[in-house]
Coordinates of C-alpha atoms in Angstrom, one line a residue:
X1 CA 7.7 20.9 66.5
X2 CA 7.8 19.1 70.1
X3 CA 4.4 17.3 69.0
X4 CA 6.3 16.1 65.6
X5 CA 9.2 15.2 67.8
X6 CA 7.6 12.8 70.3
X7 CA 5.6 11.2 67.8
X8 CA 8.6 10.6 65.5
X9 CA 10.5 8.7 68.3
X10 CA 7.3 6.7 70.0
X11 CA 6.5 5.4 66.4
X12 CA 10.6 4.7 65.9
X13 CA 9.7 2.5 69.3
X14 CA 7.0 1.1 68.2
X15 CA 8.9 -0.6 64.6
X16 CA 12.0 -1.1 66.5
X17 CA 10.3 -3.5 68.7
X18 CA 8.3 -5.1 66.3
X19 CA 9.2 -8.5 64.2
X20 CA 10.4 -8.2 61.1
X21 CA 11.9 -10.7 58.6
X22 CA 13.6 -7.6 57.0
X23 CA 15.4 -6.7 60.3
X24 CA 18.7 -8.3 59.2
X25 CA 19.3 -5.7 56.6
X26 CA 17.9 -2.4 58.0
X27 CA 18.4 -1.0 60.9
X28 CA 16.4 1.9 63.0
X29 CA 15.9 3.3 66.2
X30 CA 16.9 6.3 68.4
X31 CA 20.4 8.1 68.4
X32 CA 21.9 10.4 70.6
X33 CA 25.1 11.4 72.5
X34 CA 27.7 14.6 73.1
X35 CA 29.1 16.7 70.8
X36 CA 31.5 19.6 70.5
X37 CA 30.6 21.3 67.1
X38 CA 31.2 24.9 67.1
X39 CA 29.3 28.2 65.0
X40 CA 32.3 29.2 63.0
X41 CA 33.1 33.4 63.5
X42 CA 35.1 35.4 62.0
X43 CA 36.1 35.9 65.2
X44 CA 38.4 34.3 67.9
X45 CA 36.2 31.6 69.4
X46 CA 36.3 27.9 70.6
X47 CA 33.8 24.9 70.8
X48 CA 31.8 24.4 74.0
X49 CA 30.5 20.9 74.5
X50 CA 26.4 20.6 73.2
X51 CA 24.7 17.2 73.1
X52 CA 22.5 15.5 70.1
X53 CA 19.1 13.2 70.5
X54 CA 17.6 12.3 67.0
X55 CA 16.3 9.0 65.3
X56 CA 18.7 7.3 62.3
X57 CA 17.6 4.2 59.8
X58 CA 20.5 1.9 57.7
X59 CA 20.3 -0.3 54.9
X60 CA 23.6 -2.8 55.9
X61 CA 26.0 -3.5 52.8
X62 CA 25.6 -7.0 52.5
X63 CA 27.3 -7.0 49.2
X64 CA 26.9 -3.7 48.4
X65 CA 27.1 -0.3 49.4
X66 CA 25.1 0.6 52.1
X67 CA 23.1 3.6 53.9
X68 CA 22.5 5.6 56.5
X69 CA 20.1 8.5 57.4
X70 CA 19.6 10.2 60.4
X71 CA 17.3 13.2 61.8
X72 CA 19.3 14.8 64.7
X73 CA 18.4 17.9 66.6
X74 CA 21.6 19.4 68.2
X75 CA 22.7 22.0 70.5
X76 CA 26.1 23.8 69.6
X77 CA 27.7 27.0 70.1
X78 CA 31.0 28.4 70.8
X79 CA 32.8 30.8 73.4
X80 CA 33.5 33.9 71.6
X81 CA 36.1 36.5 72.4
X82 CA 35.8 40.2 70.8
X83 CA 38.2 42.9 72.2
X84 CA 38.6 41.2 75.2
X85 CA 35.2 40.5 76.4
X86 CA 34.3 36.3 75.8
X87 CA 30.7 35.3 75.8
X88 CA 28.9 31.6 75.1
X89 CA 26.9 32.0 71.9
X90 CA 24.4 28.7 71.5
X91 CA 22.0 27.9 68.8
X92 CA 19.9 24.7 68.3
X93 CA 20.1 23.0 64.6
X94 CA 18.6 20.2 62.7
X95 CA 21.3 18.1 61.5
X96 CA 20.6 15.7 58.4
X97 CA 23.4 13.2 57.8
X98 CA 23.5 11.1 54.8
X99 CA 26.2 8.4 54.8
X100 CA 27.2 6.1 52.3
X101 CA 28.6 2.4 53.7
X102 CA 31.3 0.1 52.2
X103 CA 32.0 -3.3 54.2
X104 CA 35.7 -4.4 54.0
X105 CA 36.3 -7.6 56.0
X106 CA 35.1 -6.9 59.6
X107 CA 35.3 -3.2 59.5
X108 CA 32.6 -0.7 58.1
X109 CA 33.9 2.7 56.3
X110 CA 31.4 5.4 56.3
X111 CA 31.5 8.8 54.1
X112 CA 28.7 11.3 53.5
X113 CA 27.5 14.8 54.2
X114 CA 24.9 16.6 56.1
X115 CA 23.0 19.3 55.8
X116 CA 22.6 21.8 59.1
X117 CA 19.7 24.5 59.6
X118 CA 19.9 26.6 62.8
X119 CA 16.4 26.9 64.7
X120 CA 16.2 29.6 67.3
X121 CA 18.9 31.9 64.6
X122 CA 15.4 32.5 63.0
X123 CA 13.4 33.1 66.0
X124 CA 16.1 35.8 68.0
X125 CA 16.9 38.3 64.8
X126 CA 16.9 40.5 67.5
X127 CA 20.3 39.7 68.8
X128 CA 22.6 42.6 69.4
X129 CA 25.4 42.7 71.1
X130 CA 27.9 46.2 71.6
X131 CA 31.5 45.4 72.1
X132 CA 33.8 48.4 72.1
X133 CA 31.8 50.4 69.7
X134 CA 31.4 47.6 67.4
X135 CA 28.3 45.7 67.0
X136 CA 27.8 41.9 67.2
X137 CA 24.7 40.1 65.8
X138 CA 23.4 36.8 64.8
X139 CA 24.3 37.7 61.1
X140 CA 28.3 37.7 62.3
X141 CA 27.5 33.7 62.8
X142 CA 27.6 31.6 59.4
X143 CA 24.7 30.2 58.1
X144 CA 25.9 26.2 57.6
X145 CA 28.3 23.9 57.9
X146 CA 29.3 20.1 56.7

């Protein structure tokens, strides 16, 4: 997964510095930033901030509609309180927005969706946590959001 990673964002270096006669209509390159996304409980929690690194390519609406599509890996979690007790629960996810682009005048407006898959969910089924005679696992976390 690292391996894919790096070689994913030196080849998105690689077109984004070369010449195109295309480059006025697409757009490509690296993305990244802060976040504060949150795993939604059925429990009392709250966001804690995360931060998001990924690579993104747009077709501009010239005229017509255009797109975006972005790869993002992202690190989000929440502070969780059960009982009482609070604890940080963070996961990483692949994030895959899709956006649709209409131009009006100056201004852009962008709608879409994504799709979310958590990584290291899979890797710690392990996860148990007591609380006052009540048991906590990854499965209490929900499996997507949008």
């Amino acid at each position: 997964m690292r391996a894919l990673l790096i070689s994913a964002i030196a080849g998105a270096l690689a077109l984004a510095t070369a010449p195109s006669p295309a480059q006025s209509l697409f757009d490509f390159g690296l993305k990244g930033g802060a976040n504060m996304d949150d795993l939604a409980t059925s429990y009392d929690h709250q966001a804690v901030i995360g931060g998001h690194a990924g690579l993104f390519v747009r077709v501009k609406p010239p005229v017509v509609p255009g797109f975006q599509g972005e790869l993002l890996l992202t690190s989000l979690g929440s502070t969780v309180t059960i009982d009482g007790q609070t604890a940080d629960v963070r996961t990483l996810a692949l994030q895959i927005p899709v956006f649709a682009i209409l131009s009006i005048g100056p201004a852009e407006l962008h709608g879409g969706a994504y799709y979310e898959h958590y990584l290291t969910k899979d890797l710690a089924t392990e996860l148990e946590v007591p609380v006052e005679g009540q048991v906590v696992t990854l499965d209490d976390l929900n499996d997507s959001s949008y």
